[in-house]
Coordinates of C-alpha atoms and ligand atoms in Angstrom, one line a residue:
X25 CA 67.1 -65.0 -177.7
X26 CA 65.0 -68.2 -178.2
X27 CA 62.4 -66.5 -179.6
X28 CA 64.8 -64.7 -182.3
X29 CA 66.0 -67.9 -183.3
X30 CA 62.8 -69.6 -183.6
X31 CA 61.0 -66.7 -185.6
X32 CA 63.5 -67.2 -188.6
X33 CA 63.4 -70.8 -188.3
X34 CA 59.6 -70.8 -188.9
X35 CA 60.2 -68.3 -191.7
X36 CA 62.4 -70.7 -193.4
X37 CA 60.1 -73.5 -193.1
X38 CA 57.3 -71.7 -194.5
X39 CA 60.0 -70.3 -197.3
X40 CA 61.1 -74.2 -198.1
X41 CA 57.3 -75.1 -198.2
X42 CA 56.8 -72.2 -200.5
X43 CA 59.3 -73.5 -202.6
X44 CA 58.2 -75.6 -205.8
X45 CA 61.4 -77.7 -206.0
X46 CA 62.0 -80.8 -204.6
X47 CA 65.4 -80.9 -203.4
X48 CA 65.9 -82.8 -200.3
X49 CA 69.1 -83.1 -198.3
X50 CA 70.0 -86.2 -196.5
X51 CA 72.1 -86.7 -193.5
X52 CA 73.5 -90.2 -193.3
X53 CA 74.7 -91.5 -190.0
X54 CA 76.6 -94.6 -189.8
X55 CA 78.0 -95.7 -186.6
X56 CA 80.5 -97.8 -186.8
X57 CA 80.4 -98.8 -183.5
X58 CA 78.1 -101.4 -181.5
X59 CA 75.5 -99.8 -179.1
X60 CA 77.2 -99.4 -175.7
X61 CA 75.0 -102.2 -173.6
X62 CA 73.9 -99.9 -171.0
X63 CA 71.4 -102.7 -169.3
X64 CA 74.5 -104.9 -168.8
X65 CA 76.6 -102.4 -167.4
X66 CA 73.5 -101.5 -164.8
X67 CA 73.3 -105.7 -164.0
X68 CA 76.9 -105.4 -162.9
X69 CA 76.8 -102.6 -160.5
X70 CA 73.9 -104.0 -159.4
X71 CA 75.8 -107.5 -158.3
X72 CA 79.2 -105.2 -157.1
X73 CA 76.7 -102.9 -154.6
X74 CA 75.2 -106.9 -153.8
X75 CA 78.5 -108.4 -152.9
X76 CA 79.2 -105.3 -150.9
X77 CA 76.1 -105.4 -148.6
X78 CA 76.8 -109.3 -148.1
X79 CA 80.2 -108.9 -146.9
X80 CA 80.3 -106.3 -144.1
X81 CA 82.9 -105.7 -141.2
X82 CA 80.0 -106.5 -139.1
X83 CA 80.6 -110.2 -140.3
X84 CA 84.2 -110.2 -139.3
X85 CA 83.6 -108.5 -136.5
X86 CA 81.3 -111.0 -135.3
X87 CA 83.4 -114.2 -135.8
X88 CA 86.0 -112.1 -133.7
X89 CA 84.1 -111.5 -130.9
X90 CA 83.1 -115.2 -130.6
X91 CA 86.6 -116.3 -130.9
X92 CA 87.3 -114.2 -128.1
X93 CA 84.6 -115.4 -126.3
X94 CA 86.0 -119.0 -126.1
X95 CA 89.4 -117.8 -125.9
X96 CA 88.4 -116.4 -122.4
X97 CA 86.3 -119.0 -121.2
X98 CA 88.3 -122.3 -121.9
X99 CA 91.1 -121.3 -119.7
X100 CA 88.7 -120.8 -117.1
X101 CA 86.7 -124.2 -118.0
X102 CA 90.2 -125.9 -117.1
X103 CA 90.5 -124.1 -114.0
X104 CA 87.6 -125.1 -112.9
X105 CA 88.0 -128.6 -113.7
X106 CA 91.3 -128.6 -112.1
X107 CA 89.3 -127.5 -109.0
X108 CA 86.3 -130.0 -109.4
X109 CA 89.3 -132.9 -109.6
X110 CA 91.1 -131.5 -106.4
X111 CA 87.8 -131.8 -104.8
X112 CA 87.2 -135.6 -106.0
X113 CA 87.0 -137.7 -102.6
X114 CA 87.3 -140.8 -104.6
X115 CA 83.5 -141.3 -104.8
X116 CA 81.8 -137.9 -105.2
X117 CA 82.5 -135.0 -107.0
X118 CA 82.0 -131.5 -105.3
X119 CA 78.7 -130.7 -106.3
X120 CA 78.7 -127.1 -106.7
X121 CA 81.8 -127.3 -109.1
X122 CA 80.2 -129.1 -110.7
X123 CA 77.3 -127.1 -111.2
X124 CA 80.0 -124.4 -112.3
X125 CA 81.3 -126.7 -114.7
X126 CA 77.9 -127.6 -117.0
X127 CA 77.3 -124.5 -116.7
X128 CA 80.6 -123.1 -118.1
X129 CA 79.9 -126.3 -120.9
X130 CA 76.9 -125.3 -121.5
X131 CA 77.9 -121.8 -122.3
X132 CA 80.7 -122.9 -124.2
X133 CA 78.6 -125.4 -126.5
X134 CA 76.4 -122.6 -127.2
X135 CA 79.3 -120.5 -128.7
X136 CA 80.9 -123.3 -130.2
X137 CA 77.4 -123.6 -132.5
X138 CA 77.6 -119.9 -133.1
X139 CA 81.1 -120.0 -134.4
X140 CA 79.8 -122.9 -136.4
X141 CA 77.0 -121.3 -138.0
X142 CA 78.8 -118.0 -138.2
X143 CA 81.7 -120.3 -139.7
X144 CA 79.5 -122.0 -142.3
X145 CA 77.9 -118.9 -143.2
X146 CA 81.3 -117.3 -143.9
X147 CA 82.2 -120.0 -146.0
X148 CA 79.1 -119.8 -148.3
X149 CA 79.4 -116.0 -148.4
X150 CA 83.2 -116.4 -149.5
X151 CA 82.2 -119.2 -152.1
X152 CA 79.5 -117.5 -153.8
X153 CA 81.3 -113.6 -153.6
X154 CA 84.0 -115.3 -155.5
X155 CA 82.0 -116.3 -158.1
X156 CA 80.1 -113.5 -158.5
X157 CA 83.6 -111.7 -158.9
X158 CA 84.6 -113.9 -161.2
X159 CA 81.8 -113.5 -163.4
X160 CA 81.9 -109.8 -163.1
X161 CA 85.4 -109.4 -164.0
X162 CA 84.9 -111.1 -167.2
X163 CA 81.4 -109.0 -167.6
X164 CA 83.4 -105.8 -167.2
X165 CA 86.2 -107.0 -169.1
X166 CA 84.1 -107.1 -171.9
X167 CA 82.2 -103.7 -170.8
X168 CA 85.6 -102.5 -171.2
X169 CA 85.9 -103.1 -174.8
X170 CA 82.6 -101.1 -175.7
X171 CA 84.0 -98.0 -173.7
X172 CA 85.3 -96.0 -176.7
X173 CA 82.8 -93.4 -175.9
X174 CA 83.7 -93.5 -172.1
X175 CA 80.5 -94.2 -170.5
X176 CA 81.6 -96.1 -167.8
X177 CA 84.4 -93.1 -167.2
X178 CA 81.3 -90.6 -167.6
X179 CA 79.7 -92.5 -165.2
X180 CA 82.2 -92.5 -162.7
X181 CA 82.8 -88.4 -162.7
X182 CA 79.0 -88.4 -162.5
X183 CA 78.3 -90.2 -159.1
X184 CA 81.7 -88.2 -158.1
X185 CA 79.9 -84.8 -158.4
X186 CA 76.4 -86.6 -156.7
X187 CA 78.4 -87.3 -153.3
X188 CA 80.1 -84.0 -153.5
X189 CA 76.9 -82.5 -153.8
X190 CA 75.4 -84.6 -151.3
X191 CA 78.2 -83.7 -149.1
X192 CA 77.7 -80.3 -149.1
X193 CA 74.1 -80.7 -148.6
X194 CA 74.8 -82.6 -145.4
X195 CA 76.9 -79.8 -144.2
X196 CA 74.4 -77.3 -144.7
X197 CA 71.7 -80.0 -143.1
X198 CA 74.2 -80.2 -139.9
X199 CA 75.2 -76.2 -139.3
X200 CA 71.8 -74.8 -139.8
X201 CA 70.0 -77.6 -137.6
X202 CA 72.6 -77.2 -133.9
X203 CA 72.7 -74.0 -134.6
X204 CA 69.3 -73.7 -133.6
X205 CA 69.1 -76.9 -131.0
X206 CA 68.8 -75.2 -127.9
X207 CA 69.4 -77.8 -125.5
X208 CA 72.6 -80.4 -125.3
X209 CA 71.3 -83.3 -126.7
X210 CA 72.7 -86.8 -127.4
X211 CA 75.6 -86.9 -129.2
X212 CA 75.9 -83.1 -129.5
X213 CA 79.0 -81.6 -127.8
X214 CA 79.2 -78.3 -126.6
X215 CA 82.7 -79.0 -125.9
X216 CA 83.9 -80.3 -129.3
X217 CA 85.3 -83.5 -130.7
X218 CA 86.5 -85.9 -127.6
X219 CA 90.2 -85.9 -128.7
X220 CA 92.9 -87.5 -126.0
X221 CA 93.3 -87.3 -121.7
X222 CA 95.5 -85.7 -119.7
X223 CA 97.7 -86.9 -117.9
X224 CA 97.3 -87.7 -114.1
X225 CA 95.9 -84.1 -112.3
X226 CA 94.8 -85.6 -108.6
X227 CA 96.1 -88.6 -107.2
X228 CA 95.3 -89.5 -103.5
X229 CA 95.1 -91.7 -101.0
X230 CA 92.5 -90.2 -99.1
X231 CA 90.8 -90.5 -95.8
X232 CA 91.4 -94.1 -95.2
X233 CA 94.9 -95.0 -97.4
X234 CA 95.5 -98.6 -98.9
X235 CA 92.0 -100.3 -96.8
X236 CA 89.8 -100.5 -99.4
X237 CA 90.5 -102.7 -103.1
X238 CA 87.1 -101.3 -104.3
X239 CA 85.2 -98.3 -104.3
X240 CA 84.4 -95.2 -106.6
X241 CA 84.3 -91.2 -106.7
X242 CA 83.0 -88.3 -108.4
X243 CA 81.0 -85.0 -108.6
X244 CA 77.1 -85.1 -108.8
X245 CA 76.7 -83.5 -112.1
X246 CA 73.5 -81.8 -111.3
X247 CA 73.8 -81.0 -107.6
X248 CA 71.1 -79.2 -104.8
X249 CA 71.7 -75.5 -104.6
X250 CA 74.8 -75.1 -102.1
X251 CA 76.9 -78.5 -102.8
X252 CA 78.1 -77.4 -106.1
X253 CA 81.7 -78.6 -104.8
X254 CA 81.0 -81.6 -103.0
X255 CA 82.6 -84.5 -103.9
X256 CA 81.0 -88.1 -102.8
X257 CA 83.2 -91.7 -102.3
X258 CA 81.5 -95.0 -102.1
X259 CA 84.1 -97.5 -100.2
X260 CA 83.3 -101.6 -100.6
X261 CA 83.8 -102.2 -97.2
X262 CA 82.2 -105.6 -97.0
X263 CA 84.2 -108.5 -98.7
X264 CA 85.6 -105.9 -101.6
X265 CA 81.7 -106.5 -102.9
X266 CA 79.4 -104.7 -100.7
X267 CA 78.5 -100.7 -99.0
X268 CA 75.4 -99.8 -97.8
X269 CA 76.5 -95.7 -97.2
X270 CA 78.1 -92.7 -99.4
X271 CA 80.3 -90.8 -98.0
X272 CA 80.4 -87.0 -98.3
X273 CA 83.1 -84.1 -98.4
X274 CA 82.1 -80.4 -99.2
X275 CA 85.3 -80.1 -101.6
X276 CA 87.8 -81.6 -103.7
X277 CA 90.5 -80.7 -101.2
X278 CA 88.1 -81.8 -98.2
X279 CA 88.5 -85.3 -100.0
X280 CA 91.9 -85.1 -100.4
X281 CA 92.6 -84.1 -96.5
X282 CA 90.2 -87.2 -95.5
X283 CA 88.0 -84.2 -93.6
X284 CA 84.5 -85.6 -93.9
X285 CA 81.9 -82.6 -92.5
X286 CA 78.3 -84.2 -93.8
X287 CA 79.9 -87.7 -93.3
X288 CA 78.2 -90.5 -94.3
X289 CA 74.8 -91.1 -95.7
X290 CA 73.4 -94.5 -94.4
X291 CA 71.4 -96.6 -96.9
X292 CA 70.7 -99.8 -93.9
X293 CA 72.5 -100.5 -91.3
X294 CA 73.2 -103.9 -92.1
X295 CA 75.9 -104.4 -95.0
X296 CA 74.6 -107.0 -97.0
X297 CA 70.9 -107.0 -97.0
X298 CA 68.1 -106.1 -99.4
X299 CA 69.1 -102.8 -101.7
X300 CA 73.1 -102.7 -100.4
X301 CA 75.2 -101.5 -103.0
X302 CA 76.9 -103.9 -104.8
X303 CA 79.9 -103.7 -106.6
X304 CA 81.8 -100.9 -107.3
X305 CA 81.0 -98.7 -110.5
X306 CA 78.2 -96.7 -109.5
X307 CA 77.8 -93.0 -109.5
X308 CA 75.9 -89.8 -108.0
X309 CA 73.0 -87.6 -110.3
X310 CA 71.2 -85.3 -108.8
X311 CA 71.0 -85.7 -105.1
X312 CA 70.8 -89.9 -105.7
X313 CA 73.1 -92.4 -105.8
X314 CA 72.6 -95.0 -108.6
X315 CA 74.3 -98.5 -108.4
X316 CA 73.4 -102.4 -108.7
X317 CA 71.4 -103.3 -105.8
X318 CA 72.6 -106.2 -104.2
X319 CA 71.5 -109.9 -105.5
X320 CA 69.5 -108.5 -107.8
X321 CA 69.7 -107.7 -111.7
X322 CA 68.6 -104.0 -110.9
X323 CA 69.5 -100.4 -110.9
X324 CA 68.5 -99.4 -107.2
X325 CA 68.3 -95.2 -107.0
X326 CA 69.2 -94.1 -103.5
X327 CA 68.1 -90.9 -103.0
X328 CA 70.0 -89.1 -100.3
X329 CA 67.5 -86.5 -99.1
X330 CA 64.3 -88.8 -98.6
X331 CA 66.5 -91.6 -97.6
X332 CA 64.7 -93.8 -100.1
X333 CA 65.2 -96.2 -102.5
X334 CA 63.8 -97.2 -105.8
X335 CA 64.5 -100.0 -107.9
X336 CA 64.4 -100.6 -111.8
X337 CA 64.5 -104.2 -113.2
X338 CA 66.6 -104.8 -116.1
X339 CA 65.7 -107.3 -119.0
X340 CA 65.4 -110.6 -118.5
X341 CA 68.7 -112.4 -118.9
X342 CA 70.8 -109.7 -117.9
X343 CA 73.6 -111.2 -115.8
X344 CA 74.6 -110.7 -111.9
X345 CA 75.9 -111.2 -109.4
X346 CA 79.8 -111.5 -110.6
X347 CA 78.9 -113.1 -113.8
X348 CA 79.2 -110.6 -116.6
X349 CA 82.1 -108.8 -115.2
X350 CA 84.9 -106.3 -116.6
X351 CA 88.0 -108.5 -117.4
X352 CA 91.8 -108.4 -118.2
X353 CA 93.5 -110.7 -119.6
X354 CA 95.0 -111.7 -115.9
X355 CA 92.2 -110.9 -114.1
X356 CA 88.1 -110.1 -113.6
X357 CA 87.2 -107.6 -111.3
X358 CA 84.1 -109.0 -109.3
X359 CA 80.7 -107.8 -109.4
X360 CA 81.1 -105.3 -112.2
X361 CA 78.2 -107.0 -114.0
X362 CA 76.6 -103.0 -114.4
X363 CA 78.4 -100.2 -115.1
X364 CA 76.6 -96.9 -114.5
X365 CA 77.6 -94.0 -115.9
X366 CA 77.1 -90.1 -116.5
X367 CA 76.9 -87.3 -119.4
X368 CA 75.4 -84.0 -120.2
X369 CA 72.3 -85.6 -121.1
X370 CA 72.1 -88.0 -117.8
X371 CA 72.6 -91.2 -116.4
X372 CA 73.3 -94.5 -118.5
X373 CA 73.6 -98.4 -117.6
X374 CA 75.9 -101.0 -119.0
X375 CA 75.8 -104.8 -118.7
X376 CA 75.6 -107.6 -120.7
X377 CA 72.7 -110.1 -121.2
X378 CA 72.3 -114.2 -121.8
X379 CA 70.7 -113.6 -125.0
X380 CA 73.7 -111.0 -126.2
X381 CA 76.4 -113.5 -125.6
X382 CA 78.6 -111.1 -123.6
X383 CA 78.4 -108.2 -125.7
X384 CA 77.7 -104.9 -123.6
X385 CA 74.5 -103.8 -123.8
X386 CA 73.5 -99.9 -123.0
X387 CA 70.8 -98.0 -121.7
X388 CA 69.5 -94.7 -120.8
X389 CA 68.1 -94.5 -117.0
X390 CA 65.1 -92.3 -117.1
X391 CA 65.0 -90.7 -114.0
X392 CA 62.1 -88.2 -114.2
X393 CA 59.5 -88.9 -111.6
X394 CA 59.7 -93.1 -111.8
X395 CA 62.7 -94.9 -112.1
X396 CA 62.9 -96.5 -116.0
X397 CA 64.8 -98.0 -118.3
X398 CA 65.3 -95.7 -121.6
X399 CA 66.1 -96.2 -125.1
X400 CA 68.5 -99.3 -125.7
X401 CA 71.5 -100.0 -128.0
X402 CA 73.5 -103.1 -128.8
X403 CA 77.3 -103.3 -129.3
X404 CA 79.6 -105.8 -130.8
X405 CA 82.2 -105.3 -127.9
X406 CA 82.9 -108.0 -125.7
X407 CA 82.4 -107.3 -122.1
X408 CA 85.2 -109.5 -120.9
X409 CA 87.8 -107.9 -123.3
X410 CA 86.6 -104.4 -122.0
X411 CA 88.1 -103.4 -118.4
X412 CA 85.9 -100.4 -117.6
X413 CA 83.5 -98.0 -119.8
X414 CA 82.2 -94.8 -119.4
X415 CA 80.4 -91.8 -121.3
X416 CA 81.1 -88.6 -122.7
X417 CA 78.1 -86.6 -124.4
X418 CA 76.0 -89.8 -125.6
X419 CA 78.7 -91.8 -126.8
X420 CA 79.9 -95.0 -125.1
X421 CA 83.5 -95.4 -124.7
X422 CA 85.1 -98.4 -123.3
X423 CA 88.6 -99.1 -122.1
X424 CA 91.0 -102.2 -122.5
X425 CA 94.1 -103.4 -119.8
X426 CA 97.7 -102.6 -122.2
X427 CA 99.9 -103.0 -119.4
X428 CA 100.6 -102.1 -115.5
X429 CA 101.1 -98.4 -116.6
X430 CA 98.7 -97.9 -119.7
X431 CA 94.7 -98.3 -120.5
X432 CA 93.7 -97.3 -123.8
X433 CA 90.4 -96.0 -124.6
X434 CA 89.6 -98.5 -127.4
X435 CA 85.9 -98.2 -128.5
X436 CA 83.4 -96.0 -128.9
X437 CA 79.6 -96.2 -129.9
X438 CA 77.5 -93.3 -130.8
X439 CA 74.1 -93.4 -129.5
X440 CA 72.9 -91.1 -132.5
X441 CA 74.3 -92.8 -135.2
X442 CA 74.8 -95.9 -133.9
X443 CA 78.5 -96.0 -135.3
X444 CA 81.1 -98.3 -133.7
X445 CA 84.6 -97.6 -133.4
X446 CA 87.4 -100.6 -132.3
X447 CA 90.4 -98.1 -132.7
X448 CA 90.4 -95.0 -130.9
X449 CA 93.7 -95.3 -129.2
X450 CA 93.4 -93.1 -126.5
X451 CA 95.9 -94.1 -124.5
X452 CA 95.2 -93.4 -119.9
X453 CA 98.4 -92.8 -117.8
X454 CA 97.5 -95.2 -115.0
X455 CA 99.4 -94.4 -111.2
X456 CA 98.0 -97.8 -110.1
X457 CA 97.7 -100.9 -112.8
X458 CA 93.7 -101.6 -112.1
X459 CA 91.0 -98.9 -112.4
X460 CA 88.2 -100.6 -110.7
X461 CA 85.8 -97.7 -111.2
X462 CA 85.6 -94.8 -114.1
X463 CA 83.6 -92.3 -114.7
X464 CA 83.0 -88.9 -116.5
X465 CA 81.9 -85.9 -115.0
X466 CA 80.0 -83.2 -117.1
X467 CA 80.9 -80.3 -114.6
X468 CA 84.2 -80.4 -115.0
X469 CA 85.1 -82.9 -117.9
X470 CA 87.2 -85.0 -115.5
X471 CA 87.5 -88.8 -115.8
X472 CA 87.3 -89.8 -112.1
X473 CA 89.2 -93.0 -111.2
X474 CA 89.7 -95.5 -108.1
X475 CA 92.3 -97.5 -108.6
X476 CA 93.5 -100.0 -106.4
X477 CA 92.5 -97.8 -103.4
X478 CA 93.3 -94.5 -104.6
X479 CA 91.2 -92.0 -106.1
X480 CA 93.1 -90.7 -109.6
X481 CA 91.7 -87.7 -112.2
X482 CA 92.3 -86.7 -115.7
X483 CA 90.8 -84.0 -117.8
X484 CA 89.0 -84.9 -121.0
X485 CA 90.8 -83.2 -123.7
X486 CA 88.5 -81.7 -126.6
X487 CA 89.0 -80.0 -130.1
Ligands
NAG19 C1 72.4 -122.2 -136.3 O1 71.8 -122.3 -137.6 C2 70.6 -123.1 -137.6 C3 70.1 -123.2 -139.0 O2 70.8 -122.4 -139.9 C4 69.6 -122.5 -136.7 O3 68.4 -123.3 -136.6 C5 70.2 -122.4 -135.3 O4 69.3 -121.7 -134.4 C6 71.5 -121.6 -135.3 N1 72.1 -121.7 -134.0 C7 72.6 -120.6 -133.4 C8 73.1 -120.8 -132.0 O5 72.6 -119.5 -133.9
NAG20 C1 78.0 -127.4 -137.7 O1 76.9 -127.2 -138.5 C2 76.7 -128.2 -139.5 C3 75.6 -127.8 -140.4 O2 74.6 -127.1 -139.7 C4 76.5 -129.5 -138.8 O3 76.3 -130.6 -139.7 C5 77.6 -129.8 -137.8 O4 77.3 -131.0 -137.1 C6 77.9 -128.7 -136.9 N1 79.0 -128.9 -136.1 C7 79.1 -128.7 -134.8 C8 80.4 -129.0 -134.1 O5 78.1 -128.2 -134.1
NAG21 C1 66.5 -80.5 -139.1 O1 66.3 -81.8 -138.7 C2 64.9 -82.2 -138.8 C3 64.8 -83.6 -138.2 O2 65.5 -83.6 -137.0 C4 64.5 -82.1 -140.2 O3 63.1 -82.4 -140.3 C5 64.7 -80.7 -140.7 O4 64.4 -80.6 -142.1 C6 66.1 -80.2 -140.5 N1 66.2 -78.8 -140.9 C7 66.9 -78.4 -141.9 C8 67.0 -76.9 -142.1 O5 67.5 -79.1 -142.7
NAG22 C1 97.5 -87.4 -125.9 O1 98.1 -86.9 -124.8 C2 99.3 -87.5 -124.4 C3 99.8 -86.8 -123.1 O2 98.8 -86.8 -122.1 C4 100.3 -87.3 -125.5 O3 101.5 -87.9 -125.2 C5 99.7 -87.8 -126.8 O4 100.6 -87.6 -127.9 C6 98.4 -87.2 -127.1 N1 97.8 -87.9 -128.3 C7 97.2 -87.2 -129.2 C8 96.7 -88.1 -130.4 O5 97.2 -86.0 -129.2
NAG23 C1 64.6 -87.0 -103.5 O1 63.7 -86.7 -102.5 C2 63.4 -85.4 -102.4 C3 62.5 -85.2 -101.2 O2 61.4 -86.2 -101.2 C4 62.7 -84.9 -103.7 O3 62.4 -83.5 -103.6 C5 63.7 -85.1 -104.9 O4 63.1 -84.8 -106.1 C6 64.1 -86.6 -104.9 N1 65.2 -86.7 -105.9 C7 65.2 -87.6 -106.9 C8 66.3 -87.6 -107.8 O5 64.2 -88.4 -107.0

């Protein structure tokens, strides 16, 4: 085709040469018009995409957290003032309280200078996004006027068909790549999208009804041939703090009927004392138990068979020892400074750290051959505004106290994309107003439960 067109093209060129005469046309184009300025259109999407990597929810989010964070702690710097003054003798002040106290000061100066800065910085950001709004208003105001030939329009329908492109790229990216992923990795769900939770499906009392506050149950995901069906409880039987065995029951219904055959696993026989569980959100993975050791800012691995233990240090500043606990707005349950937890892919840690000003920090617990601490992510979720977390294949998901009959399942963070969201609304039928422990298990997709001495579970629901 091209060529056909070219040959007579040529032919008439050579003709035209060929010809003696010296007639010449002329085209004349006048454009009425100014030139479109495309560089000044380019400067101003250039400032828009600016302004909108300056200002990010991240920002807001931020200054929320730290509002919350003093919003928590000055009730409880008044409390324990009030306490520090009931112990005045006239002369001395009570010495520990008044260790408390600077320390509660201290922590609270230190946000105070965060919400300053954060403050500050807001304000700048605000002043100068203004202005560069302004300015750009009038700069496309004026683009405006050049549009006749809809180039901005043009523009627009361009980048429209770029992201649907892109989007269907990604979708061919994402099918053909799980399709052939072999194993359940992070973030990849063989059951589907996490959706909502059943209601209630066991509620019980078990073996020893209304004696213990604390304590925690579940299903080793990845049990020894032959206890497939066993189902483990850890009881806090010393001071609603402290266990130092597991308890054992070959079935669900064993549990329920309080018949313990393999009974009880014994990690000392004192209760406190070095590598005693402490606090109450710990769970079972293969064969091992895996909880906060006691007094210490550590993931202690109890293995049931060798009857040993090994310990795994977390990162310096990580707080203990009832100080970075799950709260309510009424309450804080004690010595929920780590939060272990189970998926498909294994067994995770929260807790929250000095340097991270409460936020909850997660990790993945390596447990091949030595004990270690995994990969790491950061959240923007206040620990003290989250009552219990727990995870469902690689993503975080955290709870919050509505009311004596409902939790909601608030927040989520995907470990793969790193993805934050503050309004799931997932809402928990509760039996008993405070879930002490909560935790997932892969088997079965149940959310196991002890709350307020009994042991409740609901089915994760999937799409
Ligand atoms: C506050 O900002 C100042 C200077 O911008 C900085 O030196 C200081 O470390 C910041 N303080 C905190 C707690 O972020
Ligand atoms: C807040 O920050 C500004 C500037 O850095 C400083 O002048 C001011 O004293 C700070 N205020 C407080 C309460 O820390
Ligand atoms: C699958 O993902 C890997 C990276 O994880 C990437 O290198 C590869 O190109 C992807 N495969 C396809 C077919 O897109
Ligand atoms: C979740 O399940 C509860 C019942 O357990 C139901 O009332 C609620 O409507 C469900 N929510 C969604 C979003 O499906
Ligand atoms: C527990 O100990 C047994 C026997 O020493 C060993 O075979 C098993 O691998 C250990 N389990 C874990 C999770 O370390």
């Amino acid at each position: 085709m091209k060529l056909n067109v070219i040959v007579p093209l040529c032919a008439l060129i050579t003709l035209t040469q060929q010809a003696p005469s010296s007639e010449t046309c002329f085209c004349e184009f006048t454009n009425s018009e100014r030139a479109f300025p495309h560089d000044k259109l380019s400067t101003a999407e250039d400032s828009a995409s600016r302004c909108n990597t300056n200002i990010t929810p991240q920002k807001t989010l931020e200054l929320e957290s730290l509002m919350l964070g003093l919003e928590r702690r000055l009730p409880r710097l008044e409390e324990d003032v009030a306490t520090l003054e009931r112990e005045d003798d006239g002369e001395l002040y009570g010495v520990i309280s008044l260790q408390v106290v600077q320390n509660e000061l201290a922590d609270i100066m230190e946000l105070i200078t965060r919400l300053n800065n954060t403050t500050l910085e807001h304000q700048r950001l605000t002043h100068v996004t203004t202005t560069k709004l302004k300015d750009l208003k009038a700069e496309m105001q004026e683009l405006e006027t050049f549009d006749t030939m809809q180039v901005v329009r043009g523009k627009l329908d361009n980048q429209r068909l770029r992201t649907d492109l892109d989007q269907c790229r990604n979708t061919v990216h994402d099918s053909t790549n799980t399709s052939n992923s072999p194993q359940v990795s992070q973030g990849d769900c063989p059951h589907g999208q996490f959706r909502n939770i059943s209601g209630p499906r066991v509620s019980t009392a078990g073996e020893y009804p209304g004696s213990y506050k604390y304590g925690a149950w579940g299903r080793d995901p990845k049990p020894e041939a032959g206890k497939e069906s066993w189902h483990w409880l850890v009881l806090l039987t010393s001071a609603n703090k402290h266990s130092n065995y597991v308890r054992l029951y070959s079935s669900l219904s064993a549990l329920i009927g309080g018949v313990s055959t393999p009974g009880n696993v014994l990690i000392h026989t004192a209760n406190p004392t070095t590598n005693t569980i402490q606090g109450p959100n710990v769970v079972m993975y293969r064969g091992a138990l895996y909880y906060n050791c006691y007094n210490q800012d550590e993931v202690c691995r109890f293995n049931l068979t060798s009857k040993t233990v090994a310990n795994m240090k977390l990162p310096k500043g990580t707080r203990y020892n009832s100080k970075g606990n799950f709260c309510h707005l009424d309450e804080c349950y004690p010595f929920t400074d780590l939060d272990l937890a189970t998926d498909e892919s294994g067994v995770w840690v929260t807790y929250t750290t000095k340097q991270d000003f409460g936020n909850l920090v997660l990790s993945k617990v390596e447990d091949d051959e030595q004990l270690r601490l995994g990969q790491t992510w950061y959240t923007s979720v206040y620990k003290q505004g989250v009552t219990n977390t727990f995870m469902v294949c690689g993503v975080l998901y955290a709870t919050r106290f509505v009311d004596k009959e409902t939790e909601e399942i608030f927040y989520s963070f995907d470990t793969t994309t790193g993805k934050e969201n503050f309004n799931l609304g997932i809402f928990i039928r509760k039996m008993y107003p405070n879930i002490l422990s909560l935790n997932y298990s892969p088997v079965d997709q149940m959310l196991h439960a002890y709350c307020d001495t009994y042991m409740v579970s609901y089915k994760v629901l999937f799409s």
